[in-house]
mmCIF file with all atom_site columns, C-alpha atoms in Angstrom:
data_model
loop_
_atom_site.group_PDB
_atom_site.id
_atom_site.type_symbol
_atom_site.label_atom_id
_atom_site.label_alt_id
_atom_site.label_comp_id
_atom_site.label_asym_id
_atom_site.label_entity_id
_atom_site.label_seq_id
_atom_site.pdbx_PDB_ins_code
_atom_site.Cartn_x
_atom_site.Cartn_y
_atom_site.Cartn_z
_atom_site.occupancy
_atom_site.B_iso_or_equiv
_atom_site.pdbx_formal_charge
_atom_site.auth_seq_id
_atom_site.auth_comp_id
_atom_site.auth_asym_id
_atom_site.auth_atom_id
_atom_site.pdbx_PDB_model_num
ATOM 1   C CA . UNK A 1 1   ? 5.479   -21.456 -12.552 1.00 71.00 ? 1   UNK A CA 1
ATOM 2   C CA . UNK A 1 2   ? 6.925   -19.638 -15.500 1.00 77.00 ? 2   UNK A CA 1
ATOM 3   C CA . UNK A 1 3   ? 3.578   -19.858 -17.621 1.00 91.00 ? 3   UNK A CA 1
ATOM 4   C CA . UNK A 1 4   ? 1.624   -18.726 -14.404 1.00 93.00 ? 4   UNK A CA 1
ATOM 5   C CA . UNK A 1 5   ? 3.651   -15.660 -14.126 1.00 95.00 ? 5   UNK A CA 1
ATOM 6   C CA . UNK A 1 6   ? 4.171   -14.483 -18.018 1.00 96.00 ? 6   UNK A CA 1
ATOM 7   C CA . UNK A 1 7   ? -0.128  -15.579 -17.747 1.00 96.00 ? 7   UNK A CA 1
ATOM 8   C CA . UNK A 1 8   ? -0.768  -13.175 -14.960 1.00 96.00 ? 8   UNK A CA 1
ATOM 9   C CA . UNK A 1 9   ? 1.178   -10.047 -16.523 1.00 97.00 ? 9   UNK A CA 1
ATOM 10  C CA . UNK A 1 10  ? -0.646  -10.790 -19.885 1.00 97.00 ? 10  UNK A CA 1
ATOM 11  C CA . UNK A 1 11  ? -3.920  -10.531 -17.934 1.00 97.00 ? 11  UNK A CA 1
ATOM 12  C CA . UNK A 1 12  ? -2.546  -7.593  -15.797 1.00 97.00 ? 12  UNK A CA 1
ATOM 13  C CA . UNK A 1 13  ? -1.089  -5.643  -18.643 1.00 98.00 ? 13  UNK A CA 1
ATOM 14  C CA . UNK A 1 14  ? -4.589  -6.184  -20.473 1.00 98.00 ? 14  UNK A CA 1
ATOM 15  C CA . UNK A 1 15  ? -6.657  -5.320  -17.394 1.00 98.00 ? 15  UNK A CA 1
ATOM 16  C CA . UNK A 1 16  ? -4.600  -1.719  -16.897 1.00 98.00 ? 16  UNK A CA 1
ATOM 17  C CA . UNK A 1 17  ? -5.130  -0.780  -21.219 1.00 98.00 ? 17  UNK A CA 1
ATOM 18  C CA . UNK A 1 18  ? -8.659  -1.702  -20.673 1.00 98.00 ? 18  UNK A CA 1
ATOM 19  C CA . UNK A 1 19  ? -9.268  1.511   -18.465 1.00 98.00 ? 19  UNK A CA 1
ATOM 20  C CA . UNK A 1 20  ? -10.585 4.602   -20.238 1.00 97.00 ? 20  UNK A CA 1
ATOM 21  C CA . UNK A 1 21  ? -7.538  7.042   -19.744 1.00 97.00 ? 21  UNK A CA 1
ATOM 22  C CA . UNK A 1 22  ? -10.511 10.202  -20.192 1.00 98.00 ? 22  UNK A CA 1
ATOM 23  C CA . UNK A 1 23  ? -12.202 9.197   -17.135 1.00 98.00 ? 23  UNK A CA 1
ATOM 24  C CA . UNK A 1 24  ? -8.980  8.442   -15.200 1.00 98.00 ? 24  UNK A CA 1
ATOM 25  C CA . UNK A 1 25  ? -8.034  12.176  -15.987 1.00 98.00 ? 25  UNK A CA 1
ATOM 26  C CA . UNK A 1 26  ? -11.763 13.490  -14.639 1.00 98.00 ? 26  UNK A CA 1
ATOM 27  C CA . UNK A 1 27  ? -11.093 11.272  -11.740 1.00 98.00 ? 27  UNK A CA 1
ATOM 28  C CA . UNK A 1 28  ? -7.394  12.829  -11.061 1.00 98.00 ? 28  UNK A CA 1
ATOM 29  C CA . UNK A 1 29  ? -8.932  16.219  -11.748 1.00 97.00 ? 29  UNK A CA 1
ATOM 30  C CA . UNK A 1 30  ? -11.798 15.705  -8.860  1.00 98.00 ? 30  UNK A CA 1
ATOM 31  C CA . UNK A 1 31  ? -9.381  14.445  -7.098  1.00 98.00 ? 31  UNK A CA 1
ATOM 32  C CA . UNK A 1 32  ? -6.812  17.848  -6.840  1.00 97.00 ? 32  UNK A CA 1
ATOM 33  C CA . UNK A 1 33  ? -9.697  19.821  -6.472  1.00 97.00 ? 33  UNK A CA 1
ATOM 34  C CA . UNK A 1 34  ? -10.974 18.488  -3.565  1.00 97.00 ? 34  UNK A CA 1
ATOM 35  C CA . UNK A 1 35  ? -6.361  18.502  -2.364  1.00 97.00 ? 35  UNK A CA 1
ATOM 36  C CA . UNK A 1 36  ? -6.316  22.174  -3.106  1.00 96.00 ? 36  UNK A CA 1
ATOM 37  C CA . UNK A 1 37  ? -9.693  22.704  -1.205  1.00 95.00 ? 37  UNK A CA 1
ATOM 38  C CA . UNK A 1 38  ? -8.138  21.291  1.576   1.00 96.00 ? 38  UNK A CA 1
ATOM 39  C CA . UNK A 1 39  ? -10.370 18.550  1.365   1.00 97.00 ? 39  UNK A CA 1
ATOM 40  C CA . UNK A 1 40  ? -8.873  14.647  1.306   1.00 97.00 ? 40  UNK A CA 1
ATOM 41  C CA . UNK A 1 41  ? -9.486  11.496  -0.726  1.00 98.00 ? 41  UNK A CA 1
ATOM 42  C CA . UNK A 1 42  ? -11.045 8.638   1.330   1.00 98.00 ? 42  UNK A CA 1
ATOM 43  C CA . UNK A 1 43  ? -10.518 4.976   0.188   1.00 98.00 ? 43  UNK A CA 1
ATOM 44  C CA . UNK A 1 44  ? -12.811 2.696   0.733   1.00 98.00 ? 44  UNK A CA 1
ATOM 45  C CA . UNK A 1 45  ? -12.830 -0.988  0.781   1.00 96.00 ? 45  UNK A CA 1
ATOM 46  C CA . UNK A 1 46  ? -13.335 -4.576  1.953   1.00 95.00 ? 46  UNK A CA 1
ATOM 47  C CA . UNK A 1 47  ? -11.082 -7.961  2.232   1.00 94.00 ? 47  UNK A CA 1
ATOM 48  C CA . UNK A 1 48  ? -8.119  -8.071  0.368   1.00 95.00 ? 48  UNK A CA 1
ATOM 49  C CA . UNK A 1 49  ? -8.612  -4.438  -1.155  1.00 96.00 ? 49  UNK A CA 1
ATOM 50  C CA . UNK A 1 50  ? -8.100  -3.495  2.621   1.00 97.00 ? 50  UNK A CA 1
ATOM 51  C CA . UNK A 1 51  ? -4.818  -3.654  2.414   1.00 97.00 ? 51  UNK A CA 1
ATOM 52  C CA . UNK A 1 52  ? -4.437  -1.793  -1.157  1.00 98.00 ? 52  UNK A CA 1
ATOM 53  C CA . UNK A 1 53  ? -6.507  1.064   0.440   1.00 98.00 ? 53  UNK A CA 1
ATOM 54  C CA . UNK A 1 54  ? -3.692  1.513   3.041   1.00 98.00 ? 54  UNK A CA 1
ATOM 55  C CA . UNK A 1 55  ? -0.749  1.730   0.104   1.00 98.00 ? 55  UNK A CA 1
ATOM 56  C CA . UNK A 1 56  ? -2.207  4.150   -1.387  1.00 98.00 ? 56  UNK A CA 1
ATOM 57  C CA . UNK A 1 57  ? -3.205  6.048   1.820   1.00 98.00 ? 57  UNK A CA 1
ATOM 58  C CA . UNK A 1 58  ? 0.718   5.314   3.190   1.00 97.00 ? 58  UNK A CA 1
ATOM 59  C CA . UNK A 1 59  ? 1.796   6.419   -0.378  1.00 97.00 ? 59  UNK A CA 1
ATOM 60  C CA . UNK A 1 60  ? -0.272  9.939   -0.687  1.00 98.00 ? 60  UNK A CA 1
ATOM 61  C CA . UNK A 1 61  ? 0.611   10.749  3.276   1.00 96.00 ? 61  UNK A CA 1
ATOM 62  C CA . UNK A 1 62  ? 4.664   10.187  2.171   1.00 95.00 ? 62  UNK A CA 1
ATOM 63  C CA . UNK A 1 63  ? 4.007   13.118  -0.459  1.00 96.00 ? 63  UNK A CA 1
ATOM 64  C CA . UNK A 1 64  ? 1.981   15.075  1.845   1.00 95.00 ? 64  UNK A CA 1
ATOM 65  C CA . UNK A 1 65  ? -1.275  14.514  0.259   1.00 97.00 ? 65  UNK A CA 1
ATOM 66  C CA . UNK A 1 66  ? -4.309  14.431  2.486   1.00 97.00 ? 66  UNK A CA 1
ATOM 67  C CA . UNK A 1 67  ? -5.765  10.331  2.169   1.00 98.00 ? 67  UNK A CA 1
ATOM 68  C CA . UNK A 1 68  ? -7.685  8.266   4.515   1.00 98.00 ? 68  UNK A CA 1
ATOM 69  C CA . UNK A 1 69  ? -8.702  4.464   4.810   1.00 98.00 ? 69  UNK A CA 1
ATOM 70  C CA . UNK A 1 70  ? -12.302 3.649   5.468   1.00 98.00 ? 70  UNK A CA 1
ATOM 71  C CA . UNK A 1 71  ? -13.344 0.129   6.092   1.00 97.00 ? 71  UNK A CA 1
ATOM 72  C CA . UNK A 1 72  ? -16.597 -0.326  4.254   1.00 95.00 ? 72  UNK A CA 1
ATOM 73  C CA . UNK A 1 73  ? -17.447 -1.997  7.684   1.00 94.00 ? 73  UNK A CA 1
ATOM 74  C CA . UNK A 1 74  ? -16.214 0.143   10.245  1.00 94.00 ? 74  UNK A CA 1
ATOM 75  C CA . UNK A 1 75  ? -18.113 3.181   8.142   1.00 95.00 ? 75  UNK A CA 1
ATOM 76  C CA . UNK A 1 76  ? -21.130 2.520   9.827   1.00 91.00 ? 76  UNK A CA 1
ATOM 77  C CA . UNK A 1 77  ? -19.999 1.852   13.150  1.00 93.00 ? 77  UNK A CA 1
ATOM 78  C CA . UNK A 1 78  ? -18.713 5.331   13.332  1.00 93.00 ? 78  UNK A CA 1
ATOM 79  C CA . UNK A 1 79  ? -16.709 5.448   10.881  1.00 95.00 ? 79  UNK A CA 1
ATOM 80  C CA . UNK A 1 80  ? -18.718 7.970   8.643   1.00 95.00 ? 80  UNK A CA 1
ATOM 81  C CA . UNK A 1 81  ? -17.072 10.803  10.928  1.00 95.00 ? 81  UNK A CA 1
ATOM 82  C CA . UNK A 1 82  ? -14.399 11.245  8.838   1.00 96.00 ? 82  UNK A CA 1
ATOM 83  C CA . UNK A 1 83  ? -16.311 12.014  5.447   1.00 97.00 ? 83  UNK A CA 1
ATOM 84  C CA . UNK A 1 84  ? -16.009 16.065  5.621   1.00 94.00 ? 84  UNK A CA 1
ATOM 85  C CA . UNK A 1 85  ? -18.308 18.174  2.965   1.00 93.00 ? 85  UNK A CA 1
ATOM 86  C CA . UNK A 1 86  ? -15.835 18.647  -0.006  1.00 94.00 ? 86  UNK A CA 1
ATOM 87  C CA . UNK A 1 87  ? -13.828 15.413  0.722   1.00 97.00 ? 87  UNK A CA 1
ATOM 88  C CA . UNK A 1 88  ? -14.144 12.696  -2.248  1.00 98.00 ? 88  UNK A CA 1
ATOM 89  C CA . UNK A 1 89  ? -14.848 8.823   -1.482  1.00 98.00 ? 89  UNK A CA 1
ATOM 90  C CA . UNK A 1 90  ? -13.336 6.855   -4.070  1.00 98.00 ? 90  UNK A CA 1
ATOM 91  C CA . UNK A 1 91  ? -15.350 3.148   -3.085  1.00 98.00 ? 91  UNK A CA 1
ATOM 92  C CA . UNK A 1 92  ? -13.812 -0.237  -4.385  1.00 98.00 ? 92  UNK A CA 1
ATOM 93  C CA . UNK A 1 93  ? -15.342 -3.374  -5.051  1.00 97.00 ? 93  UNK A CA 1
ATOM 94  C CA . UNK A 1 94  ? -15.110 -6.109  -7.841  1.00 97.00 ? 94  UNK A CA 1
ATOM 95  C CA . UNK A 1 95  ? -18.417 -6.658  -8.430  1.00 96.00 ? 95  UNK A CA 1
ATOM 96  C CA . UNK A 1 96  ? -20.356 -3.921  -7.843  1.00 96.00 ? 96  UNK A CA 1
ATOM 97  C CA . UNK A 1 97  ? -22.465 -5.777  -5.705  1.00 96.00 ? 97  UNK A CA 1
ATOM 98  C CA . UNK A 1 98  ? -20.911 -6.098  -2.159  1.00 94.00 ? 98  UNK A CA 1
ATOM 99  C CA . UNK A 1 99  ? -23.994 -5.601  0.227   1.00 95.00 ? 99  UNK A CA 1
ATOM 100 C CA . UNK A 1 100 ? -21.791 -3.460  2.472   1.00 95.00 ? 100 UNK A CA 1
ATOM 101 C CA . UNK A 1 101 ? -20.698 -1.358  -0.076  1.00 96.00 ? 101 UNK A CA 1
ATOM 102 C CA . UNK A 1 102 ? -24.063 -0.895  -1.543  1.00 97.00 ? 102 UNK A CA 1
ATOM 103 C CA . UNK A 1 103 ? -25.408 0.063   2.130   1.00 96.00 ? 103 UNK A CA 1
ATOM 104 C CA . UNK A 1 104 ? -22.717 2.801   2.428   1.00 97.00 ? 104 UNK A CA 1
ATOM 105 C CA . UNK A 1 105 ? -23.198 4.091   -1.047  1.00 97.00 ? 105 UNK A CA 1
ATOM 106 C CA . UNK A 1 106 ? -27.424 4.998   0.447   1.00 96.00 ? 106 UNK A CA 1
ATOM 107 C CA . UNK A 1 107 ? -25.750 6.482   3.993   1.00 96.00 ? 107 UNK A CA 1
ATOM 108 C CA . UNK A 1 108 ? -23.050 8.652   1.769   1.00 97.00 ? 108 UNK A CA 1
ATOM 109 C CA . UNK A 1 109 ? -25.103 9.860   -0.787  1.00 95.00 ? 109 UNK A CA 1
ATOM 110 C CA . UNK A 1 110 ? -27.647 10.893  1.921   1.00 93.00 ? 110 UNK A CA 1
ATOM 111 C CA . UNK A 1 111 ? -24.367 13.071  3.252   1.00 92.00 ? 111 UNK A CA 1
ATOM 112 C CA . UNK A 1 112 ? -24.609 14.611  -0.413  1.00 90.00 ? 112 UNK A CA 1
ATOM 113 C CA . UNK A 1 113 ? -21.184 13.070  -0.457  1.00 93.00 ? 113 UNK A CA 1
ATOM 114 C CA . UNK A 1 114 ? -18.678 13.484  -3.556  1.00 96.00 ? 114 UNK A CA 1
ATOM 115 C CA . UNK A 1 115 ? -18.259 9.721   -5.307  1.00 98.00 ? 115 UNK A CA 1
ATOM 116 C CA . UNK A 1 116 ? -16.242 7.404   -7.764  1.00 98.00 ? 116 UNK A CA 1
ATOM 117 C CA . UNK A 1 117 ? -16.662 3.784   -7.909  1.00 98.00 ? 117 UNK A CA 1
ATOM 118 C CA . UNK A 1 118 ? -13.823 1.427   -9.099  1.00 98.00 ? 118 UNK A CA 1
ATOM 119 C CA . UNK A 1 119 ? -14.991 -1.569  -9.935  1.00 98.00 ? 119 UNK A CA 1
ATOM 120 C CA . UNK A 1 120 ? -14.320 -4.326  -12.824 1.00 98.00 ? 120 UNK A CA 1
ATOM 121 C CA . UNK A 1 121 ? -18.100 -4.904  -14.051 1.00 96.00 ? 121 UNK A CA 1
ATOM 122 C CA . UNK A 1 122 ? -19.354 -2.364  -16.714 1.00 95.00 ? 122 UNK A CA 1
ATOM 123 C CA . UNK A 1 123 ? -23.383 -2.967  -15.552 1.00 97.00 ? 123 UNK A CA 1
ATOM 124 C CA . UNK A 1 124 ? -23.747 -3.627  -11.395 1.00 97.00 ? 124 UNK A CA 1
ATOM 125 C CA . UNK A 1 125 ? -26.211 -1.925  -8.410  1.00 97.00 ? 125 UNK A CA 1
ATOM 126 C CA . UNK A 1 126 ? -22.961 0.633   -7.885  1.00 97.00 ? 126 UNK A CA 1
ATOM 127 C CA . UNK A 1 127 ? -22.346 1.746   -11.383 1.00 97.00 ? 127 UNK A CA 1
ATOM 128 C CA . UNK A 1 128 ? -26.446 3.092   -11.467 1.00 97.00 ? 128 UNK A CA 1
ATOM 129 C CA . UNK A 1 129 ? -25.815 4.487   -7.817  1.00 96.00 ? 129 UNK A CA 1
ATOM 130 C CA . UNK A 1 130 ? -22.644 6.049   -8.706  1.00 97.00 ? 130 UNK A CA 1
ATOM 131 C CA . UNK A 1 131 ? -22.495 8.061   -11.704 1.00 97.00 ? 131 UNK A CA 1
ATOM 132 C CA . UNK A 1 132 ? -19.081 8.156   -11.686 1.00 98.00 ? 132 UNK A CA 1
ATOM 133 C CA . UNK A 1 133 ? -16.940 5.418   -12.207 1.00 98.00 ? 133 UNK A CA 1
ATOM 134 C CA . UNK A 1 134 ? -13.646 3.731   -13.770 1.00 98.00 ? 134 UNK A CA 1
ATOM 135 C CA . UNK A 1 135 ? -14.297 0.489   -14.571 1.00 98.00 ? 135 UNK A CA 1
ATOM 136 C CA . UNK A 1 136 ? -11.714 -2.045  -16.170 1.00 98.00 ? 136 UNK A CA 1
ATOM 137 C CA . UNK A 1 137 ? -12.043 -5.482  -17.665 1.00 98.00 ? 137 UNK A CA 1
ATOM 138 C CA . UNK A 1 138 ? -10.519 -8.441  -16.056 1.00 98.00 ? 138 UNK A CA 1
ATOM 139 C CA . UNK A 1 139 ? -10.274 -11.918 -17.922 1.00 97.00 ? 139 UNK A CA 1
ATOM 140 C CA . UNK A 1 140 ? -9.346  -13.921 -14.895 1.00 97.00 ? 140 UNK A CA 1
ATOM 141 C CA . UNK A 1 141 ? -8.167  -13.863 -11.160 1.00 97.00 ? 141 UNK A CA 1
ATOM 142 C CA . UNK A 1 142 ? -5.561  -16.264 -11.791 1.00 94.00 ? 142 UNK A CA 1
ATOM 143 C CA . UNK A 1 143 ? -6.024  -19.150 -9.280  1.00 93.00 ? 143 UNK A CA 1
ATOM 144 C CA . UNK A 1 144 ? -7.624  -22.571 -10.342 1.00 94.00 ? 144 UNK A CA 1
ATOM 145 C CA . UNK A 1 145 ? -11.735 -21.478 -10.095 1.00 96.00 ? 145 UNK A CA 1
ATOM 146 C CA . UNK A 1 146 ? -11.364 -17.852 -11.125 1.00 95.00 ? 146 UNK A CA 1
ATOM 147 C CA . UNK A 1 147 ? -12.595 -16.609 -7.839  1.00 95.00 ? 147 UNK A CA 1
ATOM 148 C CA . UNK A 1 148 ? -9.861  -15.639 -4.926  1.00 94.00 ? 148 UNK A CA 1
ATOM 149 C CA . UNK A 1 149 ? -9.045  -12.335 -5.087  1.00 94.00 ? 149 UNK A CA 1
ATOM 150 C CA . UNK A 1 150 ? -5.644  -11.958 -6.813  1.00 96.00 ? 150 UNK A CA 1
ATOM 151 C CA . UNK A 1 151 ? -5.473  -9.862  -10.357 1.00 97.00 ? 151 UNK A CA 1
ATOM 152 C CA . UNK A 1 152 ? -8.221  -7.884  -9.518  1.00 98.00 ? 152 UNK A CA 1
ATOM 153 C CA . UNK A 1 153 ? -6.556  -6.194  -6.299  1.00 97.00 ? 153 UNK A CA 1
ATOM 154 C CA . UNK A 1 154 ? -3.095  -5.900  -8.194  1.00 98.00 ? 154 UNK A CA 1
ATOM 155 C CA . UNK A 1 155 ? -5.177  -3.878  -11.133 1.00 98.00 ? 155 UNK A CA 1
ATOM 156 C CA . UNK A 1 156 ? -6.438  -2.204  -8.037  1.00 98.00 ? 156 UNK A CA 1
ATOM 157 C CA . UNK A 1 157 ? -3.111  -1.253  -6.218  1.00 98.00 ? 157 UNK A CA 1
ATOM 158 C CA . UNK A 1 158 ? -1.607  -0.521  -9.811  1.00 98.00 ? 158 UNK A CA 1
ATOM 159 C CA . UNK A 1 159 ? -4.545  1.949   -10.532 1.00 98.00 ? 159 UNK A CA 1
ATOM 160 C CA . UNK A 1 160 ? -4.266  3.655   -7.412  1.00 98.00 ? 160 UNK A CA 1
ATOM 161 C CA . UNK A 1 161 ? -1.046  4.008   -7.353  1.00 98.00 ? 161 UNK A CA 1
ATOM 162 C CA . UNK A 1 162 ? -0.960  5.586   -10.822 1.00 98.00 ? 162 UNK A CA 1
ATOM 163 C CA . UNK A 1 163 ? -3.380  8.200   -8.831  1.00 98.00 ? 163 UNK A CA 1
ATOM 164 C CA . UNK A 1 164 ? -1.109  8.580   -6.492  1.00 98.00 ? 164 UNK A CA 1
ATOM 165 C CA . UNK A 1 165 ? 1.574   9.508   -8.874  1.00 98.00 ? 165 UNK A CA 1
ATOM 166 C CA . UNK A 1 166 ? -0.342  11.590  -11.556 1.00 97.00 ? 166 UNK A CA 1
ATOM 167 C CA . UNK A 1 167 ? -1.711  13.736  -8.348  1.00 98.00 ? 167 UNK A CA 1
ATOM 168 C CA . UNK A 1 168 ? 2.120   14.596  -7.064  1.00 97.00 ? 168 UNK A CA 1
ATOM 169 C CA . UNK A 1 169 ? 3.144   15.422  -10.485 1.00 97.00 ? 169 UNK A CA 1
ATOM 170 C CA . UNK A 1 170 ? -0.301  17.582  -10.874 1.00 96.00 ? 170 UNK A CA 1
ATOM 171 C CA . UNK A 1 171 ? -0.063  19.155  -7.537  1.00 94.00 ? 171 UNK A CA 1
ATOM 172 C CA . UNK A 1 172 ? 3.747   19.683  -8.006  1.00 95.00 ? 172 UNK A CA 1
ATOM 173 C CA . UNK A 1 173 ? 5.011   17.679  -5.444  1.00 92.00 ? 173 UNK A CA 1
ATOM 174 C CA . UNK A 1 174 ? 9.088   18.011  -4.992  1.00 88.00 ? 174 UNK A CA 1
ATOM 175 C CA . UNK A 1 175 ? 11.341  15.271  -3.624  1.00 87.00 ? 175 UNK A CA 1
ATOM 176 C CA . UNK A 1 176 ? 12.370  17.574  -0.908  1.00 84.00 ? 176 UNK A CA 1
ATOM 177 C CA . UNK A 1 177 ? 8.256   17.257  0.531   1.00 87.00 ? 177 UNK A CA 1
ATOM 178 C CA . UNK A 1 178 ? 8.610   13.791  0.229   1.00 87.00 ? 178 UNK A CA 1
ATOM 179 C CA . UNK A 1 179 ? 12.033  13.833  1.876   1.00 80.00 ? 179 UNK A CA 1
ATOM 180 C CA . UNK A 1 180 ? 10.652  15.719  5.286   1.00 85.00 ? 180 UNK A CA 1
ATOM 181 C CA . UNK A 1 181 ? 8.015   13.245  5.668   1.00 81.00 ? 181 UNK A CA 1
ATOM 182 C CA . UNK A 1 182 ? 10.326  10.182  5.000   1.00 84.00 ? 182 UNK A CA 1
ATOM 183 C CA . UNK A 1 183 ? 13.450  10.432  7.209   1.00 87.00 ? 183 UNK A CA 1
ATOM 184 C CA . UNK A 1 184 ? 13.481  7.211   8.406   1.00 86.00 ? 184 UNK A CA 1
ATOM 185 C CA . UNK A 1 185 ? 14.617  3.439   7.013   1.00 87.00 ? 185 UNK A CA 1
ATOM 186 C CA . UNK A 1 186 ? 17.171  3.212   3.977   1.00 87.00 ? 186 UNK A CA 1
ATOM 187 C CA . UNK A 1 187 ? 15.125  5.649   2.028   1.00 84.00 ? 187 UNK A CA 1
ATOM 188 C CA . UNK A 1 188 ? 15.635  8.338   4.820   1.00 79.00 ? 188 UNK A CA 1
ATOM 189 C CA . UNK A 1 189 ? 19.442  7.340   4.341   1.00 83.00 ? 189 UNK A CA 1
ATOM 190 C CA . UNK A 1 190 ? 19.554  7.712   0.631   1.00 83.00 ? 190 UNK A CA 1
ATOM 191 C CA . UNK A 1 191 ? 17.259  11.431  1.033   1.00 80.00 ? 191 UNK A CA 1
ATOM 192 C CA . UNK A 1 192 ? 19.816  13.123  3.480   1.00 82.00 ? 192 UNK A CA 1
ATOM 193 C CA . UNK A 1 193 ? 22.526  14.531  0.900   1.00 76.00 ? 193 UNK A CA 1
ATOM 194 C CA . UNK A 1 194 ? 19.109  14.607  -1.917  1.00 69.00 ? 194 UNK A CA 1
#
């Protein structure tokens, strides 16, 4: 298992210095604007980037940053409510291609809503719909066909997470904000005499 590990940080490693750092900053900057507006970043995603929309949602609500999670397929069943004018949708998907996210793309720009894409193919239907984009290379997912999703949502997480943490630097974020919405579990313990 050695060589599969040390393999899948080489490929992780590679996939994060593959993104454009200049569009990651355009990105971060769209996305304080919309903070200090008032507005909030919206995640959006299917599968096994469900769960990577919700860290960075749970991550941005512990430092009092407005985020939301909105399944790609609960969108249309209602779930479009939540996109406010000024808000920015930040849509993930691998290839670009996902029917559901290409449907939601058509309903959201109708809305004249604000967009990035983050995706891991360069040419796709959502990189002509979406002007906007950060797209990284990926060599391989890491299992035995190159197809369960694996590498691609850990680039994911990593990425967001890196959003995450450039906005609460950006915005100025202090540990005692992060402290009043985190008083409970070990790290509550650790904040009460921070």
């Amino acid at each position: 298992m050695n060589t599969y590990f040390n393999e899948t940080m080489r490929i992780l490693s590679q996939s994060v210095e593959s993104m454009d750092m200049e569009t990651f900053g355009r990105l971060a900057d769209e996305c304080c604007g919309a903070l200090e507006r008032g507005s909030k970043i919206i995640v959006s995603g299917l599968g096994k980037n469900v769960p990577v929309c919700d860290k960075f949602v749970g991550t941005m609500n512990s430092l009092g940053m407005r985020a939301d999670f909105m399944n790609t397929n609960s969108a249309v069943h209602g779930d479009l409510g939540m996109v406010r004018e000024g808000d920015l949708v930040i849509i993930l998907t691998k290839s670009g291609e996902t029917v559901e996210s290409v449907y939601l793309t058509q309903l959201l720009k109708a809305r004249g809503a604000d967009m990035w894409l983050l995706s891991f193919r360069e040419k796709s239907t959502l990189t002509r719909e979406i002007p906007k984009h950060l797209i990284l290379n990926l060599e391989h997912e890491g299992d035995m066909w190159n197809i369960v999703p694996s590498n691609s949502t850990t680039v994911n997480l990593i990425v967001l997470q890196g959003l995450a943490i450039s906005l609460a630097q950006r915005m100025g974020i202090t540990l005692d904000r992060f402290k009043q919405n985190h008083p409970g579990g070990f790290i509550g313990e650790q904040l009460k005499n921070a």
